[in-house]
Backbone as ProteinMPNN parsed JSONL, in Angstrom:
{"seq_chain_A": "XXXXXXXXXXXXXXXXXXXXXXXXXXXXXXXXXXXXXXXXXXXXXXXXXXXXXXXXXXXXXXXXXXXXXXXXXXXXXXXXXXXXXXXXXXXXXXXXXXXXXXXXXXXXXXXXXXXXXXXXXXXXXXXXXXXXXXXXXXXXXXXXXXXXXXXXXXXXXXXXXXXXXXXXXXXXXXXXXXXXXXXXXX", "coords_chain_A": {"N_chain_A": [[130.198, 135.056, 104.2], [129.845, 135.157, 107.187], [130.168, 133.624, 110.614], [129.772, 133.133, 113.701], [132.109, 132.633, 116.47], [130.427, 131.836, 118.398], [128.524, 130.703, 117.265], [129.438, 128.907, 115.824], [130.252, 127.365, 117.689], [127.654, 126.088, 118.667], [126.81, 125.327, 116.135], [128.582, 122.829, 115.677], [128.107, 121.433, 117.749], [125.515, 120.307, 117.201], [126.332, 118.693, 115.281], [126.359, 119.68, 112.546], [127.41, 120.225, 109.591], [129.595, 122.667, 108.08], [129.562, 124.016, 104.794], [131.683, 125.773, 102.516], [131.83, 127.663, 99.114], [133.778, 125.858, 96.772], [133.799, 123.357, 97.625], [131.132, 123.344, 99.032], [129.329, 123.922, 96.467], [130.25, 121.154, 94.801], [129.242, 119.635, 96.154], [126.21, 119.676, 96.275], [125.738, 118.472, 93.452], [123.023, 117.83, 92.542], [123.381, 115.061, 92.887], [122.308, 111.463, 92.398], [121.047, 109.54, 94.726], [121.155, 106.778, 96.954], [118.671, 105.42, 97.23], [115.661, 104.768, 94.68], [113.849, 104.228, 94.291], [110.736, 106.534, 95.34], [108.392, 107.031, 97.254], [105.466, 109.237, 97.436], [103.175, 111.69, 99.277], [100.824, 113.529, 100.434], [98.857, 115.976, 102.225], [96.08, 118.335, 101.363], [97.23, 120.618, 102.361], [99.904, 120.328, 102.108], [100.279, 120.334, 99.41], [101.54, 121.806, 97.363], [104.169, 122.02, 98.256], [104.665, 119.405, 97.688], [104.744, 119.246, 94.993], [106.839, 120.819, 94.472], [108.785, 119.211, 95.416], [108.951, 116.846, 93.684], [109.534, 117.683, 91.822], [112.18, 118.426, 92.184], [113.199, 115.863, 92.942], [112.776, 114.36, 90.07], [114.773, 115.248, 88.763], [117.254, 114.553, 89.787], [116.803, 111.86, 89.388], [115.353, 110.257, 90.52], [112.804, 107.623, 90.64], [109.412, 108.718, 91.122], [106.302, 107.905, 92.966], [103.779, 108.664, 93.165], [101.07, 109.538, 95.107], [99.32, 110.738, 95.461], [98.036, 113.938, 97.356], [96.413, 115.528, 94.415], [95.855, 117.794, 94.347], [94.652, 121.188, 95.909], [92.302, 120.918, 97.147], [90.382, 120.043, 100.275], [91.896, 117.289, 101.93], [91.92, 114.472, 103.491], [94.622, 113.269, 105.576], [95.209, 110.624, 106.411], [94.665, 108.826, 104.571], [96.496, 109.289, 102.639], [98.73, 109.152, 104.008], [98.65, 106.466, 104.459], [98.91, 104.722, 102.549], [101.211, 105.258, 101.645], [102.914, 104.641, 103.303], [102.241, 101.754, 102.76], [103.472, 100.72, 100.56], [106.328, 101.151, 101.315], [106.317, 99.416, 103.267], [105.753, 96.833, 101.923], [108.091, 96.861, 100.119], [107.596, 98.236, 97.371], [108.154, 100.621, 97.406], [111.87, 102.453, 97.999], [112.235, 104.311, 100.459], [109.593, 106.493, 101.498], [107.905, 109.639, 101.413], [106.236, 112.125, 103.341], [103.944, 114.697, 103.408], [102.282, 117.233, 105.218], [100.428, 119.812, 107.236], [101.858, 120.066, 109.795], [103.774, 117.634, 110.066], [103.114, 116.053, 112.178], [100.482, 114.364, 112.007], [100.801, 112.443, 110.238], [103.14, 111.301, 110.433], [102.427, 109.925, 112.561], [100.193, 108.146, 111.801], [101.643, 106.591, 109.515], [103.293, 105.242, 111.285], [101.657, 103.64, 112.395], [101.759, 101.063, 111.145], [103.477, 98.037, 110.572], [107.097, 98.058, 110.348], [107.12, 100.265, 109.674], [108.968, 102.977, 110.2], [109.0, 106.328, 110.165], [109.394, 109.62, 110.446], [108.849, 112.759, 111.852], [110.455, 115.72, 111.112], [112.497, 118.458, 111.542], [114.648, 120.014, 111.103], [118.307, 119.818, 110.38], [119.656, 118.023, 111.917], [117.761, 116.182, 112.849], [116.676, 115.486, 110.813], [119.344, 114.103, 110.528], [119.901, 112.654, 112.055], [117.382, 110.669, 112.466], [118.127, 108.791, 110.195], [120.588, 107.677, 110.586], [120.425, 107.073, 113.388], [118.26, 105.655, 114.061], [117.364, 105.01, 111.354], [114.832, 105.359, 109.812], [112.69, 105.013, 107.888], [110.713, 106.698, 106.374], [110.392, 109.849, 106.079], [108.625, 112.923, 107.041], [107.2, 115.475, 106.797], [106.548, 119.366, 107.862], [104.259, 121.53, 105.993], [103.442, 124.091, 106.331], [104.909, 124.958, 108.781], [107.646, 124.418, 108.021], [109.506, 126.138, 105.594], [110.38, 126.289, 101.756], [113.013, 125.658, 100.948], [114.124, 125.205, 103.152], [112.639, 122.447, 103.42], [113.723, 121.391, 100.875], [116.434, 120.827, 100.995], [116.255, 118.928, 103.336], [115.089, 116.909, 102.48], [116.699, 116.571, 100.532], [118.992, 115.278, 102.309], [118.143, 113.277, 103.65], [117.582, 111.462, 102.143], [120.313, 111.015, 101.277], [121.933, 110.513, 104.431], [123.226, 107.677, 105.679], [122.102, 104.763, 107.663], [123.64, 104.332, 110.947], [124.348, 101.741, 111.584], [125.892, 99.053, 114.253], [125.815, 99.527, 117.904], [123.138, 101.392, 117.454], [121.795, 98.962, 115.401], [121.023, 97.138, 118.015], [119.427, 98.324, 118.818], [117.034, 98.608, 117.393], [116.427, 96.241, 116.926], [115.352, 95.914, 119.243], [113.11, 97.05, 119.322], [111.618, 96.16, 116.422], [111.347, 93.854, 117.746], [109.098, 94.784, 119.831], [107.548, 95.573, 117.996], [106.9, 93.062, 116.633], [105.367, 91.691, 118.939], [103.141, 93.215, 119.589], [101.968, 94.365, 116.934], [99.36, 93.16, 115.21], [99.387, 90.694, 112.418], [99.838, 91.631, 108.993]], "CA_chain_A": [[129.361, 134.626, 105.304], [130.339, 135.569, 108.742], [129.546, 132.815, 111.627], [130.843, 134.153, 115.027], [132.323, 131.658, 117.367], [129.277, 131.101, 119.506], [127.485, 129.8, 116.241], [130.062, 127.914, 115.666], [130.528, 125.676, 119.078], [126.37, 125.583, 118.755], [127.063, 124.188, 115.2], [129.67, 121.731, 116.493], [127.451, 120.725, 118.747], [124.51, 119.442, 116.61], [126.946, 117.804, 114.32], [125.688, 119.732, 111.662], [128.596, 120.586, 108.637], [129.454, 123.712, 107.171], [130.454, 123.89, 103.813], [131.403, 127.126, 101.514], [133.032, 127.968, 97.987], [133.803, 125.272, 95.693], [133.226, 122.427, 98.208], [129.441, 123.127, 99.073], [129.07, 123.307, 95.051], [130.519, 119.786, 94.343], [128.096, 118.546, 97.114], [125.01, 120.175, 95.728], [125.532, 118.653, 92.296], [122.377, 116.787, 92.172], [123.832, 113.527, 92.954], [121.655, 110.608, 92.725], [120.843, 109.259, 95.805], [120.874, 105.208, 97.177], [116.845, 105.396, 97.024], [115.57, 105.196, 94.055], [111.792, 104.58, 94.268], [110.56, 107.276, 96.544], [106.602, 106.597, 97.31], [105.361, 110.293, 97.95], [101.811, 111.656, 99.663], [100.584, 114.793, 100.79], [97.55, 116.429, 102.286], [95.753, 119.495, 100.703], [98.235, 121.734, 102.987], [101.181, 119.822, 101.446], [100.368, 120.188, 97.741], [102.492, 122.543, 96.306], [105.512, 121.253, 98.442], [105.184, 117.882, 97.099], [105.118, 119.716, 93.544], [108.486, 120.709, 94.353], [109.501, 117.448, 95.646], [109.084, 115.302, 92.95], [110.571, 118.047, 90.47], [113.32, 117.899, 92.473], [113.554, 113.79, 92.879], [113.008, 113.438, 88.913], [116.166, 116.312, 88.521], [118.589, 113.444, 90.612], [116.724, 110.643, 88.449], [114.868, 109.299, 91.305], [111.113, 107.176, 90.192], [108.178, 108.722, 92.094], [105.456, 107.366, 92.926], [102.962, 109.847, 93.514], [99.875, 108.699, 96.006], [98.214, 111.984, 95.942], [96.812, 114.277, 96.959], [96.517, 115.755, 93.391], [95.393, 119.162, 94.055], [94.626, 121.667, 97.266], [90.925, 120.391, 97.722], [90.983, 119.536, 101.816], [91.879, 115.977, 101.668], [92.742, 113.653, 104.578], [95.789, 112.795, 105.685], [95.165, 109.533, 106.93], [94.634, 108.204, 103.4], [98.084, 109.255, 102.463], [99.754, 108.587, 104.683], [98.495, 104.739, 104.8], [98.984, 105.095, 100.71], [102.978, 105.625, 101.305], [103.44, 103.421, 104.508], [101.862, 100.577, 102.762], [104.421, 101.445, 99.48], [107.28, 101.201, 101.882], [106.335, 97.975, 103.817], [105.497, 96.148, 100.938], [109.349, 97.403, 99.334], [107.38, 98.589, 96.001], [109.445, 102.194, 97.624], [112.443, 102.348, 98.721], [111.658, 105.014, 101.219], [108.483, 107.334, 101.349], [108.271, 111.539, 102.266], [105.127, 112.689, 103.379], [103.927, 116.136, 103.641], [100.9, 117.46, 105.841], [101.086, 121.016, 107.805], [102.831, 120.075, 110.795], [104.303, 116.718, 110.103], [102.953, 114.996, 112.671], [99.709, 113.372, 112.448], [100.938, 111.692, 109.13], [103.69, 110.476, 111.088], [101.6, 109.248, 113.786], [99.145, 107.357, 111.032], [102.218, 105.885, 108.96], [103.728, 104.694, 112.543], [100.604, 102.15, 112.364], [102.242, 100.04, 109.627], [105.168, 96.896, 111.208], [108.33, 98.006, 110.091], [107.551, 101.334, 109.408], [109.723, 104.213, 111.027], [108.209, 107.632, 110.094], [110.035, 110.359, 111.588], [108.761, 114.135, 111.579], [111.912, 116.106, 110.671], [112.342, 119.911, 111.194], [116.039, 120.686, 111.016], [119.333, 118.969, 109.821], [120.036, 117.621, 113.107], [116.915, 115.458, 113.194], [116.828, 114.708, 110.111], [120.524, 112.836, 110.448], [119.752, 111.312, 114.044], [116.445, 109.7, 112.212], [118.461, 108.103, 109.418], [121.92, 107.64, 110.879], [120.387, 106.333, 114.468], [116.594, 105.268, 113.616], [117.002, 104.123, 109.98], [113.815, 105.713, 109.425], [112.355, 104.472, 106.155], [109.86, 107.838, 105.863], [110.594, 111.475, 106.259], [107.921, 113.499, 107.459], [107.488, 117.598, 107.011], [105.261, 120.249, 107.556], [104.273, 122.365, 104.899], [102.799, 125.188, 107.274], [106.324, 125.109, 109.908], [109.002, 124.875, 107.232], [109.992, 126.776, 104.005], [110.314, 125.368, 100.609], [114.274, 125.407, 100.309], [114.409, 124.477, 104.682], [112.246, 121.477, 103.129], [114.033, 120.383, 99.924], [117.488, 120.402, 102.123], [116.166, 117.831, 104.308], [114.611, 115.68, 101.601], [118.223, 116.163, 100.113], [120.022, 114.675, 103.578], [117.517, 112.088, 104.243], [118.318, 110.714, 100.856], [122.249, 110.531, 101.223], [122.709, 110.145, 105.389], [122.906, 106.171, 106.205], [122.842, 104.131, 108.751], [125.22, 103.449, 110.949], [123.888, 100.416, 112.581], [126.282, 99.473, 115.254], [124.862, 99.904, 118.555], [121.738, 101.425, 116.903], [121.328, 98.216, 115.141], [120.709, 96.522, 118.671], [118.228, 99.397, 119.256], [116.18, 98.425, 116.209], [115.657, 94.96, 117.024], [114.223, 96.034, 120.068], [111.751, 97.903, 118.887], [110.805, 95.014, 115.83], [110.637, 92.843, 119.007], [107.945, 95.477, 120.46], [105.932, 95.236, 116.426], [106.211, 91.889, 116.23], [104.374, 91.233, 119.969], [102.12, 94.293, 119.871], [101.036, 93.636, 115.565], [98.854, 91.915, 114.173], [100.565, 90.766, 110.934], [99.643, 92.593, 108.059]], "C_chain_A": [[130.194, 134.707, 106.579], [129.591, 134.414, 109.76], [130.689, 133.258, 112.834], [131.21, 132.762, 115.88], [131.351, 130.795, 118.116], [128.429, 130.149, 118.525], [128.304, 128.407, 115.695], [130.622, 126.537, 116.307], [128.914, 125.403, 118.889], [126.774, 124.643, 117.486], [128.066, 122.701, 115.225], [129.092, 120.975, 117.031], [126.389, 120.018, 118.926], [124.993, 118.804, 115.874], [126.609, 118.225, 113.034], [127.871, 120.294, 111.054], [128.56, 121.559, 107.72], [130.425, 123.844, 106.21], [130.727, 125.302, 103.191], [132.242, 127.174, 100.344], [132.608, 126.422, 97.254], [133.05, 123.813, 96.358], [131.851, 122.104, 98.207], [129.067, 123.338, 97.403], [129.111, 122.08, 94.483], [129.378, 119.084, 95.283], [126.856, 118.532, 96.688], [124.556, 119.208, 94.342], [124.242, 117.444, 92.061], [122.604, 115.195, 92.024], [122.475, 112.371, 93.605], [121.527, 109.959, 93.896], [120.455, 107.429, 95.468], [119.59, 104.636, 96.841], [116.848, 105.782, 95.773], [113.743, 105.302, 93.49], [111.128, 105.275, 95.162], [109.004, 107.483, 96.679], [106.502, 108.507, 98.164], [103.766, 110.548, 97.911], [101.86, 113.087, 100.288], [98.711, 115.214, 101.106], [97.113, 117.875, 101.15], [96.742, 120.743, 101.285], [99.578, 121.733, 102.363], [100.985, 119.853, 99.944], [101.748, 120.669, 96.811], [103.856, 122.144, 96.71], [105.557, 120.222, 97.878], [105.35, 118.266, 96.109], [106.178, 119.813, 93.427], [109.661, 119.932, 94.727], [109.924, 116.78, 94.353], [109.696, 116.387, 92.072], [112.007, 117.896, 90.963], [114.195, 116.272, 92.526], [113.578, 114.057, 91.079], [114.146, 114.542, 88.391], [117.34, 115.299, 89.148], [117.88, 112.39, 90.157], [115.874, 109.82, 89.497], [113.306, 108.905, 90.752], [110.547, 107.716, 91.284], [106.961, 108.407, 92.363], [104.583, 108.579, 93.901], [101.13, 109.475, 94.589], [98.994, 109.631, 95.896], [98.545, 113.19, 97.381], [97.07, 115.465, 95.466], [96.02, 117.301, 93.172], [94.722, 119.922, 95.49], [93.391, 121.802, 97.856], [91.354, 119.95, 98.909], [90.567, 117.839, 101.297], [92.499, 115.468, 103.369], [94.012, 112.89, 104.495], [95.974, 111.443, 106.07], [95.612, 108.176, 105.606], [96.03, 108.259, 102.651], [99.187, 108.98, 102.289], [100.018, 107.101, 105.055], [99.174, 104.72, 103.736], [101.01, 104.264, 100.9], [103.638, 104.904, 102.171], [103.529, 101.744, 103.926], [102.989, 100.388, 101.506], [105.681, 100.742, 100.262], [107.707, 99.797, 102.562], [106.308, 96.679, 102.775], [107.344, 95.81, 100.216], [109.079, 97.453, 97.999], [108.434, 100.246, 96.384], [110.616, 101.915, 98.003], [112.56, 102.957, 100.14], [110.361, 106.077, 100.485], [109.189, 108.766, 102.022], [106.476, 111.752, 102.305], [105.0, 114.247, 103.872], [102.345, 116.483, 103.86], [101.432, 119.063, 106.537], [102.451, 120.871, 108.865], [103.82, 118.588, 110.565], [103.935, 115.88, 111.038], [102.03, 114.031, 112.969], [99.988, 112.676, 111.473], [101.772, 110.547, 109.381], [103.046, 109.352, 111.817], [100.71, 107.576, 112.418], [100.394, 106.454, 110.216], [103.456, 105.174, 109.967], [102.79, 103.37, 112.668], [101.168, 100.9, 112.131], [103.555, 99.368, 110.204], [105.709, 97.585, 110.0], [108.463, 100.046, 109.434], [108.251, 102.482, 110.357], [109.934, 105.7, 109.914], [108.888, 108.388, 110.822], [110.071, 112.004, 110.664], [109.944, 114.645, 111.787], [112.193, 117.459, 110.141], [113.732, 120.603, 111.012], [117.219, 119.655, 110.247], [119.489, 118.113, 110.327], [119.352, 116.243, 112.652], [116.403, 114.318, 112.177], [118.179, 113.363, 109.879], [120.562, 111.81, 111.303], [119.034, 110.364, 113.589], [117.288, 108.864, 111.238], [119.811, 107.427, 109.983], [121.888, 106.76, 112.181], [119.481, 105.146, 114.488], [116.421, 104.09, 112.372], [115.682, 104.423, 109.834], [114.106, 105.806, 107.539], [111.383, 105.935, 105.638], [109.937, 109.098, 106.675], [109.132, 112.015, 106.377], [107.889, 114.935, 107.44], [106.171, 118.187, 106.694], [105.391, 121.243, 106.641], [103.993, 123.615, 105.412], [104.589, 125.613, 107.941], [107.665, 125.065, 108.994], [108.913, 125.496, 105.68], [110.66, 125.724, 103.038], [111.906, 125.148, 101.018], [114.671, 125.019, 102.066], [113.627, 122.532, 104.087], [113.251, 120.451, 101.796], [115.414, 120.05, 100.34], [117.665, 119.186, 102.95], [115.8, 116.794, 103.247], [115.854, 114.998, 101.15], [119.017, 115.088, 101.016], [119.057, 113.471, 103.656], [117.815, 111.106, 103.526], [119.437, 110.477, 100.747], [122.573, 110.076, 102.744], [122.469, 108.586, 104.922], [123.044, 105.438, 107.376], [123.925, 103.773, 109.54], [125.132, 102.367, 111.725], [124.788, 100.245, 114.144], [125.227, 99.062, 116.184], [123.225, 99.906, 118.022], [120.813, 100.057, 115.925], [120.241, 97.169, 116.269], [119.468, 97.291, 118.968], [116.717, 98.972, 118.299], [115.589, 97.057, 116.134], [114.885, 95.006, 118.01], [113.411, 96.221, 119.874], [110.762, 96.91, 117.451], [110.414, 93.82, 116.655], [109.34, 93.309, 119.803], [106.559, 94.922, 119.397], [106.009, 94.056, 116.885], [104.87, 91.121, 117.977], [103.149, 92.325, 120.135], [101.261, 94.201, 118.051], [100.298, 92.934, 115.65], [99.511, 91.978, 112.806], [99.131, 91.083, 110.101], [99.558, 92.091, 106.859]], "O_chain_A": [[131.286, 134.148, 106.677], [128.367, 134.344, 109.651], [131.882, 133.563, 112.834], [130.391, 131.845, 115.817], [131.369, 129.594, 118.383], [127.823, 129.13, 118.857], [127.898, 127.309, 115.314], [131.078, 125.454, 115.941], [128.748, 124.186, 118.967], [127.03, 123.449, 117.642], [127.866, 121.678, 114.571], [129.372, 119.779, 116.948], [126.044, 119.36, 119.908], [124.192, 117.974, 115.444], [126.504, 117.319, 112.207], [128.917, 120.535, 111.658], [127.81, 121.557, 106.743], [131.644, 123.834, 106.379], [129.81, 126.09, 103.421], [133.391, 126.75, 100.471], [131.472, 125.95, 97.193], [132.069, 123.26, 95.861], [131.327, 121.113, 97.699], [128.167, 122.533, 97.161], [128.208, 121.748, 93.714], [128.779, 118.052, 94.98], [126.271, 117.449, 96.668], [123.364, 119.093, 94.055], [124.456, 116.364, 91.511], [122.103, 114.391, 91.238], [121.906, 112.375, 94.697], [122.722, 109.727, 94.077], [119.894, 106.891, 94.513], [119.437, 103.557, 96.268], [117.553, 106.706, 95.369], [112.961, 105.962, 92.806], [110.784, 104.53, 96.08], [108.542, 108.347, 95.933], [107.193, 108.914, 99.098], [103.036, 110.034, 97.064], [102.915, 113.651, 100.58], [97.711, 114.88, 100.471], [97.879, 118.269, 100.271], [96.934, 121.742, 100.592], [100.263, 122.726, 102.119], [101.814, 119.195, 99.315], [102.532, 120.153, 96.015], [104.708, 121.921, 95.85], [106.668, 119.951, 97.423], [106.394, 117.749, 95.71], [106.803, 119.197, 92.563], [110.871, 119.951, 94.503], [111.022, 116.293, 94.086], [110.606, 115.889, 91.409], [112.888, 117.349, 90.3], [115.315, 115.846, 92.245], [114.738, 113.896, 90.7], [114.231, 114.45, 87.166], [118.473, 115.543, 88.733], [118.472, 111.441, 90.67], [115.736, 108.625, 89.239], [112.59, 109.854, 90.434], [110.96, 107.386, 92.396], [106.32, 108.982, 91.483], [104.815, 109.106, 94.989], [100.172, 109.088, 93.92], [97.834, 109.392, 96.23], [99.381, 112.951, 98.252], [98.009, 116.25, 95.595], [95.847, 117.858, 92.088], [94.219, 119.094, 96.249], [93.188, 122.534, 98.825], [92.486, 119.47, 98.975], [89.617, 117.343, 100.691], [93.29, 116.042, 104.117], [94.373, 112.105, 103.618], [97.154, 111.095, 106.029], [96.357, 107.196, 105.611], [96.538, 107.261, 102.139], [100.07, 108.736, 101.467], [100.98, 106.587, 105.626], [100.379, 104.693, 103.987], [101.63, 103.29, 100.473], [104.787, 104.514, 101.968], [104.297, 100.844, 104.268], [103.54, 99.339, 101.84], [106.047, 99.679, 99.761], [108.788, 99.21, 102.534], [106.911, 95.635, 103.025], [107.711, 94.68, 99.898], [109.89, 96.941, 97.227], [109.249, 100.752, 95.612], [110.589, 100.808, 98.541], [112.96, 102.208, 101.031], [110.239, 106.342, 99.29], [110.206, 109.012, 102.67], [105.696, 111.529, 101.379], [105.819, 114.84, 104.575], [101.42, 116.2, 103.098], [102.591, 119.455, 106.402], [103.583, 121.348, 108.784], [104.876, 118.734, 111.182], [104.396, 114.751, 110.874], [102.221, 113.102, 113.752], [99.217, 111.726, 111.598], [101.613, 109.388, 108.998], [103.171, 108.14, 111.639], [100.857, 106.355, 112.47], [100.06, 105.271, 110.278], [104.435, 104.634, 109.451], [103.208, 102.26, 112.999], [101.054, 99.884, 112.816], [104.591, 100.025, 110.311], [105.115, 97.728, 108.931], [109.39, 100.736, 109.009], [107.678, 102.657, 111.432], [110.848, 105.93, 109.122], [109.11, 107.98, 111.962], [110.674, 112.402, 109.667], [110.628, 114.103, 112.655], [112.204, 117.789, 108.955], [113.768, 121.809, 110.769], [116.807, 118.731, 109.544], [119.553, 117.083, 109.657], [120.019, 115.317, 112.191], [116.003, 113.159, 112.295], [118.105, 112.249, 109.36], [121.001, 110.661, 111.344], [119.385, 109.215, 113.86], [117.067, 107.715, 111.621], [119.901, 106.281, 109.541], [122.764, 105.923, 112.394], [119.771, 103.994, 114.812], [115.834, 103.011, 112.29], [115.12, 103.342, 109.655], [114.862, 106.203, 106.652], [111.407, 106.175, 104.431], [109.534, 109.216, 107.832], [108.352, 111.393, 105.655], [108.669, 115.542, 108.174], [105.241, 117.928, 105.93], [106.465, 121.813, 106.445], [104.476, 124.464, 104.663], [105.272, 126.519, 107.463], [108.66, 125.704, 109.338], [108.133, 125.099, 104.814], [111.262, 124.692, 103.334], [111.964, 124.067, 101.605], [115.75, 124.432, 102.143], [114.228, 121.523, 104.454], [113.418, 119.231, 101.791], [115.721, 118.89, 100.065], [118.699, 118.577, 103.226], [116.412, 115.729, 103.319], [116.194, 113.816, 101.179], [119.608, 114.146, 100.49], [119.739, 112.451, 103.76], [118.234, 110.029, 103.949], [119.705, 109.55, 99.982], [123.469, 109.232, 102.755], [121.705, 108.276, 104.008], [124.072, 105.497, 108.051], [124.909, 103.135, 109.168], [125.993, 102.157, 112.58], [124.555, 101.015, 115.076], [124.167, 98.517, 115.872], [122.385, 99.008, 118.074], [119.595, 100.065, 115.746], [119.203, 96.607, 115.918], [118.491, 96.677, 119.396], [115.558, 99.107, 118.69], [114.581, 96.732, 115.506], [113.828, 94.376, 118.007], [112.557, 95.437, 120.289], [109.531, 96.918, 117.419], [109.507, 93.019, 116.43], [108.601, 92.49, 120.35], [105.473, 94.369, 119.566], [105.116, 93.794, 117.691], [103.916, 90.346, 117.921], [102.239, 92.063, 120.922], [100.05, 93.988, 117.997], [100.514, 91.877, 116.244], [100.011, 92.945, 112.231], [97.943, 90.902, 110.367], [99.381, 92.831, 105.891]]}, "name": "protein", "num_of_chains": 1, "seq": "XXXXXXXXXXXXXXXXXXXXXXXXXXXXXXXXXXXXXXXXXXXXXXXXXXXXXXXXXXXXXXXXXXXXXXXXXXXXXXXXXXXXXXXXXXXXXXXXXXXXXXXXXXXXXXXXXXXXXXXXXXXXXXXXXXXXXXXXXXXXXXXXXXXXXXXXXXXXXXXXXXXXXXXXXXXXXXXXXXXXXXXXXX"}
């Protein structure tokens, strides 16, 4: 693999990490992840990705909890995406993944729900900022805008980054100071 300099200060510069050879093998090896109940939902656009979700989650041992949708009849996303929010708030999940075309009205609909943090998630980057800055409890992806193995990558990272509270901890109370005056409790 050849990466030329310029790709390499851009990569630098999203914080993203490049591995190759024996290293990126030992990382790969299906290592169980902190989460282990992963509440999962999907529209009729998202079917077949979530198929390869959960084979992947029960390959690293993770429980899934499957919400639907069960087959590529047009189904609403709304239903879902409440399904996997409510999963999450409750802590019957440990985190949720939802999957709709674009990722973001599922977001938007499992944004409803106090304490949830939903975060559509199209690259590496965004995916580490949401977990690492956010603490986002539910991953978000479109089934239309990303490819299967751009998708099971991120599912991978969302599942191992962590928090790093910090700072971002103070950030996070703000924003449960926003739910709790803008909620109604639940």
């Amino acid at each position: 693999m050849l990466i030329t300099p310029l790709a390499q200060d851009r990569i630098k510069s999203l914080g993203i990490t490049v591995t190759t050879g024996e290293e990126a093998k030992s990382l790969r090896q299906n290592k169980k992840p902190d989460f282990s109940i992963i509440a999962l939902g999907c529209d009729h656009t998202g079917f077949k990705v979530k198929q390869m979700i959960i084979k992947y989650l029960k390959e690293i041992g993770c429980t899934v909890n499957d919400t639907g949708t069960y087959n590529e009849e047009p189904a609403n996303y709304p239903e879902f995406a409440s399904k996997v929010a409510r999963l999450v708030q409750k802590g019957e999940a440990d985190v949720g993944i939802l999957i709709d075309a674009t990722g973001i009205p599922s977001a938007i609909t499992a944004n409803k729900y106090k304490g949830i943090r939903a975060a559509t998630c199209y690259n590496e980057f965004s995916v580490r900022s949401a977990r690492e800055h956010n603490d986002a409890n539910i991953l978000v992806v479109g089934a239309v805008t990303l490819g299967e193995g751009t998708i099971k990558g991120l599912v991978e990272l969302f599942l191992n980054v962590e928090f790093l509270a910090g700072r971002h901890k103070t950030r996070l109370e703000i924003i449960e100071k926003i739910e709790s005056e803008q909620f109604c409790n639940s």
